[in-house]
Structures are given as C-alpha cells and as structure tokens.
Coordinates of C-alpha atoms in Angstrom, one line a residue:
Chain A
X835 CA -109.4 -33.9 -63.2
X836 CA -108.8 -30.8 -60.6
X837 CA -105.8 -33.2 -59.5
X838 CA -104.2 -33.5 -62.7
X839 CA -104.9 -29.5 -63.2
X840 CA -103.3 -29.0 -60.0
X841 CA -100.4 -31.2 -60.9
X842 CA -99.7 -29.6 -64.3
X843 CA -100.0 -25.7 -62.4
X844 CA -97.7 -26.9 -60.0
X845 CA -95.3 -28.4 -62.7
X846 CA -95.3 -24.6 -64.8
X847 CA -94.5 -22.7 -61.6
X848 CA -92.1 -24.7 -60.7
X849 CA -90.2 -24.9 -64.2
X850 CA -90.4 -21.0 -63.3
X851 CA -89.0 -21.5 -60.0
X852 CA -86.6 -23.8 -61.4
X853 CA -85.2 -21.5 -64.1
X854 CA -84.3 -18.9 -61.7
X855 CA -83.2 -21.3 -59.0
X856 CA -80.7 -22.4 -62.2
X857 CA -79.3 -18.6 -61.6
X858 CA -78.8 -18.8 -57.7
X859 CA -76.9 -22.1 -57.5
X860 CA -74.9 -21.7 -60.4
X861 CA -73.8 -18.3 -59.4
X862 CA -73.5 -19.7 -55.5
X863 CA -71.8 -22.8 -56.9
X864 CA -68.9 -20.8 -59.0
X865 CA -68.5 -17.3 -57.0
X866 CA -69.2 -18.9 -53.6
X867 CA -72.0 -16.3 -53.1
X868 CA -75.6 -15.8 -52.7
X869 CA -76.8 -13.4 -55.4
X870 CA -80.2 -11.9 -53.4
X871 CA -80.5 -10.2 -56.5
X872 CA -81.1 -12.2 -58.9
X873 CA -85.0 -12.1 -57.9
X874 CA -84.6 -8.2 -59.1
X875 CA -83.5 -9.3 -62.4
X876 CA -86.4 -11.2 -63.1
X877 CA -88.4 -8.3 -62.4
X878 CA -86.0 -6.0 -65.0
X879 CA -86.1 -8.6 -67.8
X880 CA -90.1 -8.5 -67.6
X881 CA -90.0 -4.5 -67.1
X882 CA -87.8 -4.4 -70.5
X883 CA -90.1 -7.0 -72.5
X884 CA -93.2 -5.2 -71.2
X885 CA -91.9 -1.9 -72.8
X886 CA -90.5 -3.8 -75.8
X887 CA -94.3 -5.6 -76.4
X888 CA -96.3 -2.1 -75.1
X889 CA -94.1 0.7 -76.5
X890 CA -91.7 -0.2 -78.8
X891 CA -93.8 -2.6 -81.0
X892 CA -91.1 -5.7 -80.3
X893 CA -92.6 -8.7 -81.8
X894 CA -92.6 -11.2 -78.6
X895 CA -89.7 -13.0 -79.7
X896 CA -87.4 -10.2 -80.1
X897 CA -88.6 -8.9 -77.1
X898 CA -87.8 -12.0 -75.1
X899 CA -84.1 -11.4 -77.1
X900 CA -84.1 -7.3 -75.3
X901 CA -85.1 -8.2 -71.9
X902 CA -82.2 -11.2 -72.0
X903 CA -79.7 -9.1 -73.7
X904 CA -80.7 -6.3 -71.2
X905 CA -80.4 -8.8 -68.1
X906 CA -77.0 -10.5 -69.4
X907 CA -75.7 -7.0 -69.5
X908 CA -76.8 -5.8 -66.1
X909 CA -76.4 -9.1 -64.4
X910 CA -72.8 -8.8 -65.5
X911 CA -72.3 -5.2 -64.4
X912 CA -73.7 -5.9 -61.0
X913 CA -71.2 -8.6 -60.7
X914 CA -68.1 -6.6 -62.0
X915 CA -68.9 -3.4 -59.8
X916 CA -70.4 -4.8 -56.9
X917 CA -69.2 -8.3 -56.3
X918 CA -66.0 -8.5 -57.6
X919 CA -64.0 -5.4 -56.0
X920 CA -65.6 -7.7 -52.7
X921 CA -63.9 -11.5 -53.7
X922 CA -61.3 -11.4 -51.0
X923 CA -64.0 -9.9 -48.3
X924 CA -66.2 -12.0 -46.1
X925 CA -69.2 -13.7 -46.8
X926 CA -71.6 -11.5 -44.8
X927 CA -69.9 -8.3 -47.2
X928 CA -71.0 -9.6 -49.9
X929 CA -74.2 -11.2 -48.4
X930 CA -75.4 -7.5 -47.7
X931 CA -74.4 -6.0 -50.7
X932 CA -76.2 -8.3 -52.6
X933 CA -79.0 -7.1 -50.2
X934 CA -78.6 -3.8 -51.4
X935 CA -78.1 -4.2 -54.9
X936 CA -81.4 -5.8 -54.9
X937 CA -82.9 -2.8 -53.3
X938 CA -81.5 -0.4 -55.5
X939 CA -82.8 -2.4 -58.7
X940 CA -86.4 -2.0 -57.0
X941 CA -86.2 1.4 -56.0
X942 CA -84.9 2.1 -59.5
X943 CA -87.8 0.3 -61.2
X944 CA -89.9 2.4 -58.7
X945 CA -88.7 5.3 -60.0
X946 CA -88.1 4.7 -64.2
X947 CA -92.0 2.5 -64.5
X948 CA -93.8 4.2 -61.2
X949 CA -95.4 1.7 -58.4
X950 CA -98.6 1.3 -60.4
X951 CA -98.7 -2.3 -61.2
X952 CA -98.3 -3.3 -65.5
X953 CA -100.6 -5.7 -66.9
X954 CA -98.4 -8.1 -69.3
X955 CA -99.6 -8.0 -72.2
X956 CA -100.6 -10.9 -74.1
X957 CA -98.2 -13.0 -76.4
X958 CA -98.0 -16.4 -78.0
X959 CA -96.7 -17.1 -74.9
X960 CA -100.6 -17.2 -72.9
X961 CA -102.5 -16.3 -76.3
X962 CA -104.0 -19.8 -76.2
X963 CA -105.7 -22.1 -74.7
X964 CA -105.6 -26.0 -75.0
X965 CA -108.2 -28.5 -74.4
X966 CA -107.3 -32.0 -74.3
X967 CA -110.8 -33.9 -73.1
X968 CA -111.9 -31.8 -70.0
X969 CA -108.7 -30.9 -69.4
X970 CA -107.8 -26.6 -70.2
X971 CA -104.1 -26.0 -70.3
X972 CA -102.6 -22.4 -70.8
X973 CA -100.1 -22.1 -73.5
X974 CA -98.4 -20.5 -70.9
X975 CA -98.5 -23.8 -68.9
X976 CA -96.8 -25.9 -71.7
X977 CA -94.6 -23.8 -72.7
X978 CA -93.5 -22.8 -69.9
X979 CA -93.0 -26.9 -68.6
X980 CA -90.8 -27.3 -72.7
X981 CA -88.7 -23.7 -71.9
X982 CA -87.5 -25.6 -68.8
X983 CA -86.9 -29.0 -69.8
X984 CA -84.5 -27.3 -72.9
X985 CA -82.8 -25.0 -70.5
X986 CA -82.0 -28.1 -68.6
X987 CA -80.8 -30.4 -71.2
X988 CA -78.8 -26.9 -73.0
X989 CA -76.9 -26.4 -69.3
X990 CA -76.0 -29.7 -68.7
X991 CA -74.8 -30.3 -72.0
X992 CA -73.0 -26.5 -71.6
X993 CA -70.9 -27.5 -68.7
X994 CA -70.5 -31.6 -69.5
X995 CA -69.1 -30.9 -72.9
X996 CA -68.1 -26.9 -73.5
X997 CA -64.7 -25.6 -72.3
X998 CA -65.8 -22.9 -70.8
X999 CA -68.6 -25.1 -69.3
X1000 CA -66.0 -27.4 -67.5
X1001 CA -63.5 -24.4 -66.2
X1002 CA -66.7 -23.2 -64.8
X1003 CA -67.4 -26.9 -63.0
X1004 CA -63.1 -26.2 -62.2
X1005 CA -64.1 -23.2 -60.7
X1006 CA -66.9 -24.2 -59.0
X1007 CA -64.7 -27.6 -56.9
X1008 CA -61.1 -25.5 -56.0
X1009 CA -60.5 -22.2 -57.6
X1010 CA -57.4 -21.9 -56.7
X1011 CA -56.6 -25.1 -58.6
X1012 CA -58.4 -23.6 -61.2
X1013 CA -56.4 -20.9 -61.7
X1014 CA -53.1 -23.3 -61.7
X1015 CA -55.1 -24.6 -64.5
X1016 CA -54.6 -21.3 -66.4
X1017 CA -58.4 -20.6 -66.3
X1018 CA -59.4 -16.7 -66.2
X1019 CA -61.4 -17.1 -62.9
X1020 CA -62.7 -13.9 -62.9
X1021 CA -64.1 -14.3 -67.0
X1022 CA -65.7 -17.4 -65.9
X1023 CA -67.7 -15.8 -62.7
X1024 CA -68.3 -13.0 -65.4
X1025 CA -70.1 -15.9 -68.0
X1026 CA -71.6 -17.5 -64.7
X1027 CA -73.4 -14.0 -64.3
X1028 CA -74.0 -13.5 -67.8
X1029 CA -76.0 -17.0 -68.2
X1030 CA -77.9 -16.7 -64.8
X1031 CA -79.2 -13.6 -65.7
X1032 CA -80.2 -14.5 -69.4
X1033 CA -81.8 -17.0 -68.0
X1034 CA -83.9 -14.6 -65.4
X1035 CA -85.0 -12.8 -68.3
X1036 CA -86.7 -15.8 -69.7
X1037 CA -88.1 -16.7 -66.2
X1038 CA -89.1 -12.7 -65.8
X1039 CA -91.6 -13.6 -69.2
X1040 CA -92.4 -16.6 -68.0
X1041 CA -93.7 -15.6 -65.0
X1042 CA -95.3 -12.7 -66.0
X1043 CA -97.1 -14.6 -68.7
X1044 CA -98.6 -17.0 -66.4
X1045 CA -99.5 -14.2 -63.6
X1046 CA -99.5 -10.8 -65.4
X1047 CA -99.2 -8.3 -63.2
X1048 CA -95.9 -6.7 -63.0
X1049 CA -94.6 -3.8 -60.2
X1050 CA -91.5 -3.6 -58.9
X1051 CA -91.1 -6.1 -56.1
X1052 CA -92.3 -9.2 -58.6
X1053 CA -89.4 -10.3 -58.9
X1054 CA -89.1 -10.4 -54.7
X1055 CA -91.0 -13.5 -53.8
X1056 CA -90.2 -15.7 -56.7
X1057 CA -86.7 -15.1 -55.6
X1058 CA -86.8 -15.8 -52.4
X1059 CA -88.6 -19.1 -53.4
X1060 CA -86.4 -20.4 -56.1
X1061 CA -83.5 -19.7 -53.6
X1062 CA -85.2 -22.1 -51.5
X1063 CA -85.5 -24.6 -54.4
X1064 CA -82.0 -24.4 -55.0
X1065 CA -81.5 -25.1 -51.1
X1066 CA -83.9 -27.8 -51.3
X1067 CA -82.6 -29.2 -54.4
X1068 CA -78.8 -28.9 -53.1
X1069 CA -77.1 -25.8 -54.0
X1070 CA -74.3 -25.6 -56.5
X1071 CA -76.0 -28.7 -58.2
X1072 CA -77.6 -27.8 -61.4
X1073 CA -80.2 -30.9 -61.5
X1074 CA -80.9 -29.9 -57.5
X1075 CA -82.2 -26.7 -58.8
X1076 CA -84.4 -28.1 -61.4
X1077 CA -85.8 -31.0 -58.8
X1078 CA -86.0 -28.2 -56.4
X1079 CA -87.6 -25.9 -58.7
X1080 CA -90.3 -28.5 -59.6
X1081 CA -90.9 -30.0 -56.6
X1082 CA -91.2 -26.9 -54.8
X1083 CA -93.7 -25.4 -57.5
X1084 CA -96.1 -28.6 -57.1
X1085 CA -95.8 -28.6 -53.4
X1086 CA -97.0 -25.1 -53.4
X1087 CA -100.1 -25.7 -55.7
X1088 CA -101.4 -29.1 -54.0
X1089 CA -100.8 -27.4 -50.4
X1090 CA -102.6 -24.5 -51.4
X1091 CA -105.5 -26.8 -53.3
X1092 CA -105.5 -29.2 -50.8
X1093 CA -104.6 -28.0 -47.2
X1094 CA -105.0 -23.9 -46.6
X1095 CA -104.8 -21.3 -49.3
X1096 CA -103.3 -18.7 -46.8
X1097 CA -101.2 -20.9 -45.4
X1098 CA -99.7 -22.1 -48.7
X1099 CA -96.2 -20.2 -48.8
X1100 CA -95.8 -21.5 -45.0
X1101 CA -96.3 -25.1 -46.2
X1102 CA -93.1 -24.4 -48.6
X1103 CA -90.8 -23.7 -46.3
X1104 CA -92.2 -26.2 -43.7
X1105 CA -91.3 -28.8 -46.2
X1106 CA -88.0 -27.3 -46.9
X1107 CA -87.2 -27.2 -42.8
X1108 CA -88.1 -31.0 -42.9
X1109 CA -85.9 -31.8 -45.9
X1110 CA -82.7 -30.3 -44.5
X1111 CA -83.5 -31.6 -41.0
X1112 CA -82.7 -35.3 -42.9
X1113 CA -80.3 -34.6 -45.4
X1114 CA -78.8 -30.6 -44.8
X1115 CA -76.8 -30.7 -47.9
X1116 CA -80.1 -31.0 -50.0
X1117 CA -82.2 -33.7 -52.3
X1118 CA -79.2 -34.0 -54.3
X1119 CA -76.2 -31.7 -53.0
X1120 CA -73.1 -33.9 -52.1
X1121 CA -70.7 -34.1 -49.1
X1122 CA -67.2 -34.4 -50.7
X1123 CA -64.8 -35.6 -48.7
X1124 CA -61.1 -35.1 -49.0
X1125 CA -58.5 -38.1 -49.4
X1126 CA -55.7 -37.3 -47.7
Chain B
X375 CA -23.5 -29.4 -64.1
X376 CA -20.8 -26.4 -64.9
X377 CA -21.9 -25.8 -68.4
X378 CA -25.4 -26.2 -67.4
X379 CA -24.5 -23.2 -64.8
X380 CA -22.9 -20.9 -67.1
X381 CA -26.4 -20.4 -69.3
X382 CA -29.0 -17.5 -68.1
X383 CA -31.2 -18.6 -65.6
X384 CA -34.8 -20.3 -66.6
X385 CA -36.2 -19.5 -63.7
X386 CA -34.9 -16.1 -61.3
X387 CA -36.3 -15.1 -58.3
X388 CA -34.8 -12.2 -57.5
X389 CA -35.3 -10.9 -53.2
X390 CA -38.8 -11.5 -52.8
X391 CA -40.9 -10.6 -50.0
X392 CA -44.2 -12.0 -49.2
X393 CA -46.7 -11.0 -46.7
X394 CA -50.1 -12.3 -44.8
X395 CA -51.7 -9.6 -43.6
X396 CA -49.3 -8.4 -41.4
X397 CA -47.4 -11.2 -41.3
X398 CA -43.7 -11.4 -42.7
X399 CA -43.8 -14.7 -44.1
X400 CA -40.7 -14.8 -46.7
X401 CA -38.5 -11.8 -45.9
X402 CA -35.7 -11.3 -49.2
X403 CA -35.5 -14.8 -51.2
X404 CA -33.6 -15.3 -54.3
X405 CA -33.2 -18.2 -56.3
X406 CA -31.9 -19.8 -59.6
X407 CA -33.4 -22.7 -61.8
X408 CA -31.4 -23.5 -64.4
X409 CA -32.4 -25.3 -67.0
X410 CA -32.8 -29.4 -67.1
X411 CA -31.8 -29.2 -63.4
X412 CA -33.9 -30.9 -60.2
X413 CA -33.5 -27.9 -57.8
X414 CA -35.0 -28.7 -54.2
X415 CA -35.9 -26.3 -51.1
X416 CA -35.8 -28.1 -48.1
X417 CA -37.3 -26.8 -45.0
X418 CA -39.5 -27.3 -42.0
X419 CA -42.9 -26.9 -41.8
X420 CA -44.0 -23.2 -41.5
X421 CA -40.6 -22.2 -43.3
X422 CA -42.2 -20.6 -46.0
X423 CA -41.5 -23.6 -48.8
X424 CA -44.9 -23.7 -50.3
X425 CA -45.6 -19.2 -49.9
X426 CA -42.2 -19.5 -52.3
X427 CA -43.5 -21.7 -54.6
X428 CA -47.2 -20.1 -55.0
X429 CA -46.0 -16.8 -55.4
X430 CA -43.6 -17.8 -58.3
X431 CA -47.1 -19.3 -59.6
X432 CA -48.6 -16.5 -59.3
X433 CA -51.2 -17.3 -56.8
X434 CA -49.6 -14.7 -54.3
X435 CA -47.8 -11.2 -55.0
X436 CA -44.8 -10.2 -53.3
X437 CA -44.5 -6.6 -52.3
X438 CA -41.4 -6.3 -53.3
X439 CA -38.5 -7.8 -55.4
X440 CA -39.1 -9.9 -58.8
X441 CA -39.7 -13.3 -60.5
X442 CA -38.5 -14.1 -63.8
X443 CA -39.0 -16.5 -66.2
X444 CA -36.4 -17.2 -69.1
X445 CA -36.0 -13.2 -68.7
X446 CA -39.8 -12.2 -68.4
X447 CA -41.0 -10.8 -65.4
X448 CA -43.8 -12.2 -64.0
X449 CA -45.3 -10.5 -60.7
X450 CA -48.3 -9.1 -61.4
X451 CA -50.1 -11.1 -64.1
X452 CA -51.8 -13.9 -61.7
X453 CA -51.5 -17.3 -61.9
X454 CA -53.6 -18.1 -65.1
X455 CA -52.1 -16.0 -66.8
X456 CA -48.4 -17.3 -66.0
X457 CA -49.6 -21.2 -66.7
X458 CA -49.4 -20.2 -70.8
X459 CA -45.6 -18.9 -70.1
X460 CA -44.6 -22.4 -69.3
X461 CA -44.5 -22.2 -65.5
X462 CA -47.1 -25.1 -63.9
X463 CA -47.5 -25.6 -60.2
X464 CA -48.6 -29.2 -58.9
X465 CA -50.0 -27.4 -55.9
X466 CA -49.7 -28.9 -52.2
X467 CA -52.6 -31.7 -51.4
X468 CA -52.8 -32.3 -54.9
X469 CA -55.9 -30.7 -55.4
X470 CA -57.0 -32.4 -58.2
X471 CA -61.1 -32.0 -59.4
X472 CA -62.7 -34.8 -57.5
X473 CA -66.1 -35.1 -59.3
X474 CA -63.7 -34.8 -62.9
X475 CA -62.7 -37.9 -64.5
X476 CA -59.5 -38.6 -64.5
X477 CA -59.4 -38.2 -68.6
X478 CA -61.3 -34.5 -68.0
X479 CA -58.5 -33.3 -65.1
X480 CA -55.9 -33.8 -67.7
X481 CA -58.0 -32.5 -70.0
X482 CA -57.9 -29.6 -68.1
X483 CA -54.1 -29.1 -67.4
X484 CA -53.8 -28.5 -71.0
X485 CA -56.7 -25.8 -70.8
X486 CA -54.0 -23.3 -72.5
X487 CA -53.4 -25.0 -75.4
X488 CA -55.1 -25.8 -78.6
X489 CA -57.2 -28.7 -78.7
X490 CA -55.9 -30.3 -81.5
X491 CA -52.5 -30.6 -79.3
X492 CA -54.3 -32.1 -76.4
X493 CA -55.1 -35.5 -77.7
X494 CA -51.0 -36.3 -78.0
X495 CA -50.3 -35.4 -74.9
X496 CA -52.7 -37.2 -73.5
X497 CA -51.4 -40.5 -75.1
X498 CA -48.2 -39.6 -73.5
X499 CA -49.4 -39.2 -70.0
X500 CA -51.0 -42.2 -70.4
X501 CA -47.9 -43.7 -71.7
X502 CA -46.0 -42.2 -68.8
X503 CA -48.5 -43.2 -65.9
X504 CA -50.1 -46.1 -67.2
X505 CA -52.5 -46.7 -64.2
X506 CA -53.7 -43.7 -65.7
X507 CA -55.1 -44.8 -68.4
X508 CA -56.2 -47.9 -66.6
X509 CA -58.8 -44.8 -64.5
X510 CA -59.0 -42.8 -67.4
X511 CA -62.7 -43.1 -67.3
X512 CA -62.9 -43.0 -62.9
X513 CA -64.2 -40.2 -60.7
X514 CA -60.7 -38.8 -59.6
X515 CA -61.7 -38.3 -56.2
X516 CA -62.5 -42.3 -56.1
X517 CA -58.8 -42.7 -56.5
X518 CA -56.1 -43.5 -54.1
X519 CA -53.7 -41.1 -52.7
X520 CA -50.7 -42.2 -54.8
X521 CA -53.0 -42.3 -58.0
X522 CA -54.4 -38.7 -57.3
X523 CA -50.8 -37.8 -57.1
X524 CA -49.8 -39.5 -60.1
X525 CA -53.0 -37.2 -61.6
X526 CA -51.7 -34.1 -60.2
X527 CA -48.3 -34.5 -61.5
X528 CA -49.6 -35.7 -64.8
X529 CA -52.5 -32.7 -64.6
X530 CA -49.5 -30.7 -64.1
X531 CA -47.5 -31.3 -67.3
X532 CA -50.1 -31.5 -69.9
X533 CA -49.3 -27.8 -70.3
X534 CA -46.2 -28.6 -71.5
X535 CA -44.0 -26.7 -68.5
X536 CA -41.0 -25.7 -68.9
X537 CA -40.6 -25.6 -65.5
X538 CA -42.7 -28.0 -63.1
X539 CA -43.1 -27.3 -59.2
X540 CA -44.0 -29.5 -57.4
X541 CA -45.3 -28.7 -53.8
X542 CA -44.7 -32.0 -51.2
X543 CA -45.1 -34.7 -53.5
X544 CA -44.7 -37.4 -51.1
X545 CA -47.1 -35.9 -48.5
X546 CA -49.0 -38.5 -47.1
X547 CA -48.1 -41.4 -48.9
X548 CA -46.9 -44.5 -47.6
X549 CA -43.0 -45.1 -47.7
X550 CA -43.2 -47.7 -50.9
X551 CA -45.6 -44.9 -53.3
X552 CA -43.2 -42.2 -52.1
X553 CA -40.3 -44.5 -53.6
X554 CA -42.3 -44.6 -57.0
X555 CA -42.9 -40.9 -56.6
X556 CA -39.6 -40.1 -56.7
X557 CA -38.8 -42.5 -59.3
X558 CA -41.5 -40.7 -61.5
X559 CA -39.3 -37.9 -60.6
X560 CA -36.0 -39.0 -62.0
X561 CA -38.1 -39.9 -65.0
X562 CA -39.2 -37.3 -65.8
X563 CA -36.0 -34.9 -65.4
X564 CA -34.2 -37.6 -67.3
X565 CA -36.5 -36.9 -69.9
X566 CA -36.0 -33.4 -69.8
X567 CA -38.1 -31.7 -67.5
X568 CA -36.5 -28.9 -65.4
X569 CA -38.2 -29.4 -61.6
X570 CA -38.8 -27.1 -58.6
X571 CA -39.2 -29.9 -55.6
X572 CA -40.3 -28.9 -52.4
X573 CA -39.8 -31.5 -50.0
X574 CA -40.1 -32.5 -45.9
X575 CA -38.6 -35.4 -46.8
X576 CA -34.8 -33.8 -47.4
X577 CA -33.6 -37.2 -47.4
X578 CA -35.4 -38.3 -50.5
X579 CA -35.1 -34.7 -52.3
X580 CA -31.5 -34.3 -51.7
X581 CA -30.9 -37.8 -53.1
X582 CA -32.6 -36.6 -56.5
X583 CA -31.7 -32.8 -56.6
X584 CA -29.1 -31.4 -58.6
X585 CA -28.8 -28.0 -56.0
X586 CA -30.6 -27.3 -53.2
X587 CA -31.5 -24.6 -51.2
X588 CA -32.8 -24.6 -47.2
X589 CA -35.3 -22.5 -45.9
X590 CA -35.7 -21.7 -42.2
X591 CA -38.5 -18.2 -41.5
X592 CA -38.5 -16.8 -44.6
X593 CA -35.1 -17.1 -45.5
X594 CA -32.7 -18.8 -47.2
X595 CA -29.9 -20.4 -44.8
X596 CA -27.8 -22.7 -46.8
X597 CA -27.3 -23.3 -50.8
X598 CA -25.2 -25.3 -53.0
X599 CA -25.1 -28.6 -54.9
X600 CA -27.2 -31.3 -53.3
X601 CA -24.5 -33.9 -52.6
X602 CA -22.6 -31.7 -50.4
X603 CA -25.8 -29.9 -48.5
X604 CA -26.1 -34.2 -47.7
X605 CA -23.0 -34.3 -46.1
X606 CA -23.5 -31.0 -44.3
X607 CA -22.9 -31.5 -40.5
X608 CA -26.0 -28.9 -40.0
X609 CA -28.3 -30.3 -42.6
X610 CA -27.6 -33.5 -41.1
X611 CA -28.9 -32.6 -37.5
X612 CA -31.4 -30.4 -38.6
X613 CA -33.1 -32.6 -41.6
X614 CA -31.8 -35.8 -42.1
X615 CA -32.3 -36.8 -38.4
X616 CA -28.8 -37.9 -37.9

C-alpha cells in the first residue's frame, strides 16, 4: 500500500516536472538555448492565479486562463527583449542572461507580493479527496497525472500534424534550411516561447496545488529539476521530457521513502550522473549523423 | 539566346559586397539571369560561389550594392521572406530534414503556398523523381546521397521558383548519380525552369549552361556564353584540367 502511494506521489510530481521540462527542451530544442528562466515563470503563473483565486474572485478555471494568458505574454516578451537582440551571440551570452532574467522575475515578485510565503488556496484542483480501498489519493494527484498525459498527446499531435508545429520541428533540425523554406524563424521561436510558458502556468497551479506554499523562489528548484528531466530524458525531444519528467518525479519520491529523506534531491542527480555516463545524449535524445 | 537577352533581367545583382566579420569575402559582383536560361558560376573552392548565392537568398546581407528580382529589390527582407517572391535556394549539403519523411520535406518546400495547391505539386515531383515516391513514406535522412539530393532539388521547387539555385549539386556523389544529376538538370530547364548552378565540376556545368560566369576571391574574372568560356585557353588550365 505505502508502495503504491509512493508510486502514484512520485507519478503527480513528476507529470509536474514533466510539464515544465516540456518548456525547457522545446525552447532548447528550437532557439538552441537554455531558458534558466522558465523555473521563474512557473512561480509568476502561480503568483497571478493566487491573486486571481484570493483578490479578484476568479473562479479557478478562469484563473488557470490569467495566469497562462499572463505567462504566454511575459514568456514571449522575455524572449523578444532579452533573447532575441542575442541570436547571433554566443551561447554563454545568452546562458547568463537567461541567468539574469530569472533573477530579475524573483526579485520582482519580491518586491510586487513581499517574501512572506502565500498559502494556495484551495480549488477543485486539491478540494478532494479519493479513496479507492485503503488507498487516499488527492484530486491534486489525479489530476495532476490526466493534465499531463493531455498536454502530451495535444503537443505531439501540435507538432506531427500542425503547420506551425512542423516549421517548428524545421526549425528545431537546421534553421537555416528552415528559413530557405520560407518559414518566419523568428515567429516560430516567438510561438515556441508562447507555448512553453502557457504551459508553466499550468505547472505553476499544479505545483502549487499539490504543495501550497508559494514565495518567490518556488519556482527555483522545480526548475532546476525539470531541466534535469529534460537532460535525462534527451533534450530537444518532447517524449524525453515527459519520460524524464516522470521518471525523475518517482525516483525522487521512492529515494526519499526508501533510502534517506535528506539525501533525496542528491539521489536525483546521482541517477542523472549515471544515466549520461552510459548514454550522454539522454533516455531517448538521438545522435544524428550526417550523410555526406 | 539573343532574343532571350534582349528582355529585362529576372534575376540582377547589381555590385554586391559581402563581408565575414572583417573579412572581404565578395568584393563588387554583378550578375544577370535571364529568364529560361541555365546560368553557371564556376569557381574554386573558397571563391565566394556559395556567399553569392546565399546572399541573393537572402540568408546573408551585402553592405553594399543591390539584388533584384524581376525588378524588386530584395536586400533586406531575409531569406523567408524572399522564398514567396519566387527565388528558392537548394542550399550546399543538401540539408534536407533528416528525421522528416520524405513526403513532409516536400511538404515543407511548399510551406508558402496554400494548401489546397500543395497536393498537385506533389504529384508532380513524384512524377518527376519517381524514386521519390517510391520513399515517400522513409525517414529522409535513411536515404542515400543521390536520393537526398533528388529531395533537395525537388524540396526546392515545390515553391514553384521562378528562379532555382542550386548550390554544388553533384557534391559528393559518385560519377554515374552526378550524370543523372545533371540530366535532372536539363530536364528541368527544358521544362522551363530558369537555374542558378554553382558548380566545382566546370566541366559538367559548362556543358549544360547557357552563360557562365567565373569567380576567383570575390570577383568575377571571366563572363560570356558557356560554349566559348569551354574553349577558353584559361578556363581550360584553370578548371577543366587540361
């Protein structure tokens, strides 16, 4: 029983992990960048549904609808002020100014909701609990599990099928050849943004429903964590994140069940170490090779 | 060929200068396409063959001088933007999508236009390159060199060009698919498709142009109708390795 409790913890936070892991390797995948801030994000999009549920009277839907609209419009800003002025620059330009953005979304969080941590409030989200036999599941829990497994079917069906979804794969192999192709590279590292950070939004709720308190480095470790999923998954590879997402999320639960509590973050990156000592490009990142 | 001459250009580059950084990589080109003509530029390695081709494209600016299409200038509005004007590159390694299908990189050369166009054109690329058809449904990067340059061509046109580039077509193939390359090629101007050919392999490119032009460091050296460049005592030494 505390097994299969574990096992279903572990499978909610890492959907969580796994949504905003979606974020970094899409965005890595497409711009060629790594987007330290997307973490921050999170942390916005569950600042603005907070004040939507607490202050404004949102019902939780629409405030799940604010904090994405809010996060689709500052993940896209971020990306046309900061990022894209940088495109010809060097990696480690645009490594630290993503570094900075994500400080300057903290400190401003700091300074608009105060260092004080939030309580969530409660929702339809984690208003319930489910018992099936002995088992108690959170709402939070299955919904959170369903949100992922529809994000995942939605993006893969979004980039298989949609037009803008295959410029973006375009995009994403040789941009240059993309470009040949007549595709707007800039409007589709633009959407890239734009979807990555909806998407934080929902995992900023998410997480938040599941572990309520919110200040304004929440958004910090989950981050740093679902960057490792995408890693550990194979970054650029949208099915690597979720796998990575997942896997990481259970790994984290059982080590901390099961081994140490403390040591429980350590354990997650030991296994990550291990994974990319066998295969470095990830569970299921791929070496291309070039015909010539 | 003289009446062909006498129209406006399709295709004018007017004294373009290109640089990396700090280096001078084409210093003052001009050139003419006119249309339904093969036009080659010939050249060494490190001439400045392909930096011609991808700034017409759009994929690099020039600093200074002009490129004009049926009239319009271009320079300035980057590559995707030129593609709808009727300009297509088929860029140097082919760089096709390797984890597309085959069916989805054509798919995606016709990214400009309308979808309900797309499904024709298809047919006729298929028609065209039949082994093509045969993959339709492969991984392109499964394919082998001569196919993925068969895609990139084909990739190439489903925008409907009115002017094709093609950047080293023959690269890396062996001697018999560089033969069927250039057949392809004569195809498809007999058909009515104005070409831009950059070529190593003079021999070959001379043999199918209509005019050429030879590049050495940024400039151009030597012009004029392809049959006479092959008789050229210089062109000869230089290129044609007689």
């Amino acid at each position: 029983m505390i097994f299969l409790d574990n096992l279903i913890n572990g499978l909610s936070l890492g959907s969580i992990y796994a949504i905003i892991a979606l974020g970094y390797t899409m965005v890595y995948g497409i711009a060629k960048m790594l987007n330290f801030a997307h973490g921050d994000v999170i942390m916005v999009g569950a600042y603005i549904a907070f004040c939507a549920l607490q202050y404004w009277g949102f019902p939780p839907v629409l405030a799940i609808v604010a904090a994405m609209a809010v996060c689709t419009a500052l993940g896209v800003t971020i990306e046309g002020l900061a990022y894209r002025p940088l495109r010809q620059a060097a990696s480690l330009a645009v490594l630290i100014t993503a570094i900075g953005m994500s400080y300057l979304l903290q400190n401003t969080a700091l300074m608009i909701w105060g260092a004080n941590p939030k309580s969530f409030p409660r929702t339809f989200i984690n208003g319930t609990t489910l018992r099936i036999g002995q088992l108690s599941v959170s709402s939070a829990t299955i919904i959170t599990i369903l949100a992922n497994i529809v994000i995942m079917i939605a993006l893969t069906l979004f980039t298989a099928k949609t037009k803008m979804g295959k410029a973006m794969r375009c995009v994403s192999e040789d941009r240059g050849a993309a470009e040949l192709m007549g595709i707007n590279v800039n409007r589709t590292i633009s959407v890239t943004f734009a979807i990555g950070s909806a998407l934080a939004a929902i995992a900023g709720v998410l997480l938040c429903s599941s572990y309520p308190i919110l200040q304004p480095t929440t958004g910090s470790m989950p981050g740093i964590k679902a960057f490792t999923a995408a890693v550990f998954g194979g970054i650029g590879s949208i099915p690597g994140a979720m796998l990575g997402g997942v896997l990481l999320g259970v790994i984290e639960i059982f080590g901390k069940a099961y081994i140490s509590t403390e040591l429980g973050d350590a354990i997650v990156f030991a296994v990550l170490i291990v994974v990319l000592l066998v295969k470095p490009s990830g569970l299921l990142g791929k070496q291309i090779r070039e015909k010539v | 060929m003289t009446e062909i001459m006498q129209a406006a250009p399709l295709l004018k580059v007017n004294d373009i200068h290109v640089y990396y950084g700090a280096i001078h990589a084409i210093k003052g080109i001009s050139l003419e396409v006119y249309e339904n003509e093969i036009v080659t530029l010939i050249g060494a390695n490190g001439a400045g063959k392909s930096t011609t081709l991808n700034t017409i494209a759009g994929l690099l600016k020039p600093r200074q001088g002009t490129v004009e299409l049926n009239g319009e200038v271009l320079n300035g509005l980057g590559a995707s933007k030129i593609v709808p004007k009727g300009l297509s590159l088929c860029p140097e390694g082919r760089r096709i999508f390797q984890q597309m299908t085959v069916r989805e990189n054509l798919e995606m050369g016709a990214f400009t236009r309308p979808l309900n166009e797309i499904s024709a054109s298809l047919e006729e690329m298929f028609e065209r390159f039949p082994r093509l058809k045969e993959r339709e449904k492969q991984i392109a990067g499964t394919l082998s060199g001569g196919e993925q340059q068969m895609l990139a061509m084909a990739r190439a046109l489903m925008s409907r060009p009115k002017l094709l580039m093609l950047d080293e077509p023959s690269m890396g193939l062996a001697p018999i698919l560089v033969e069927q390359i250039f057949s392809i090629i004569s195809e498809l101007h007999a058909s009515g498709v104005t070409i831009l050919l950059i070529e190593q392999n003079a021999q070959m490119a001379l043999h199918v142009a209509n005019r050429a032009y030879v590049m050495e460091t940024g400039l151009i050296t030597m012009q004029g109708p392809a049959e006479e460049l092959l008789q050229n005592d210089a062109v000869q030494k230089a290129y044609l390795g007689s």
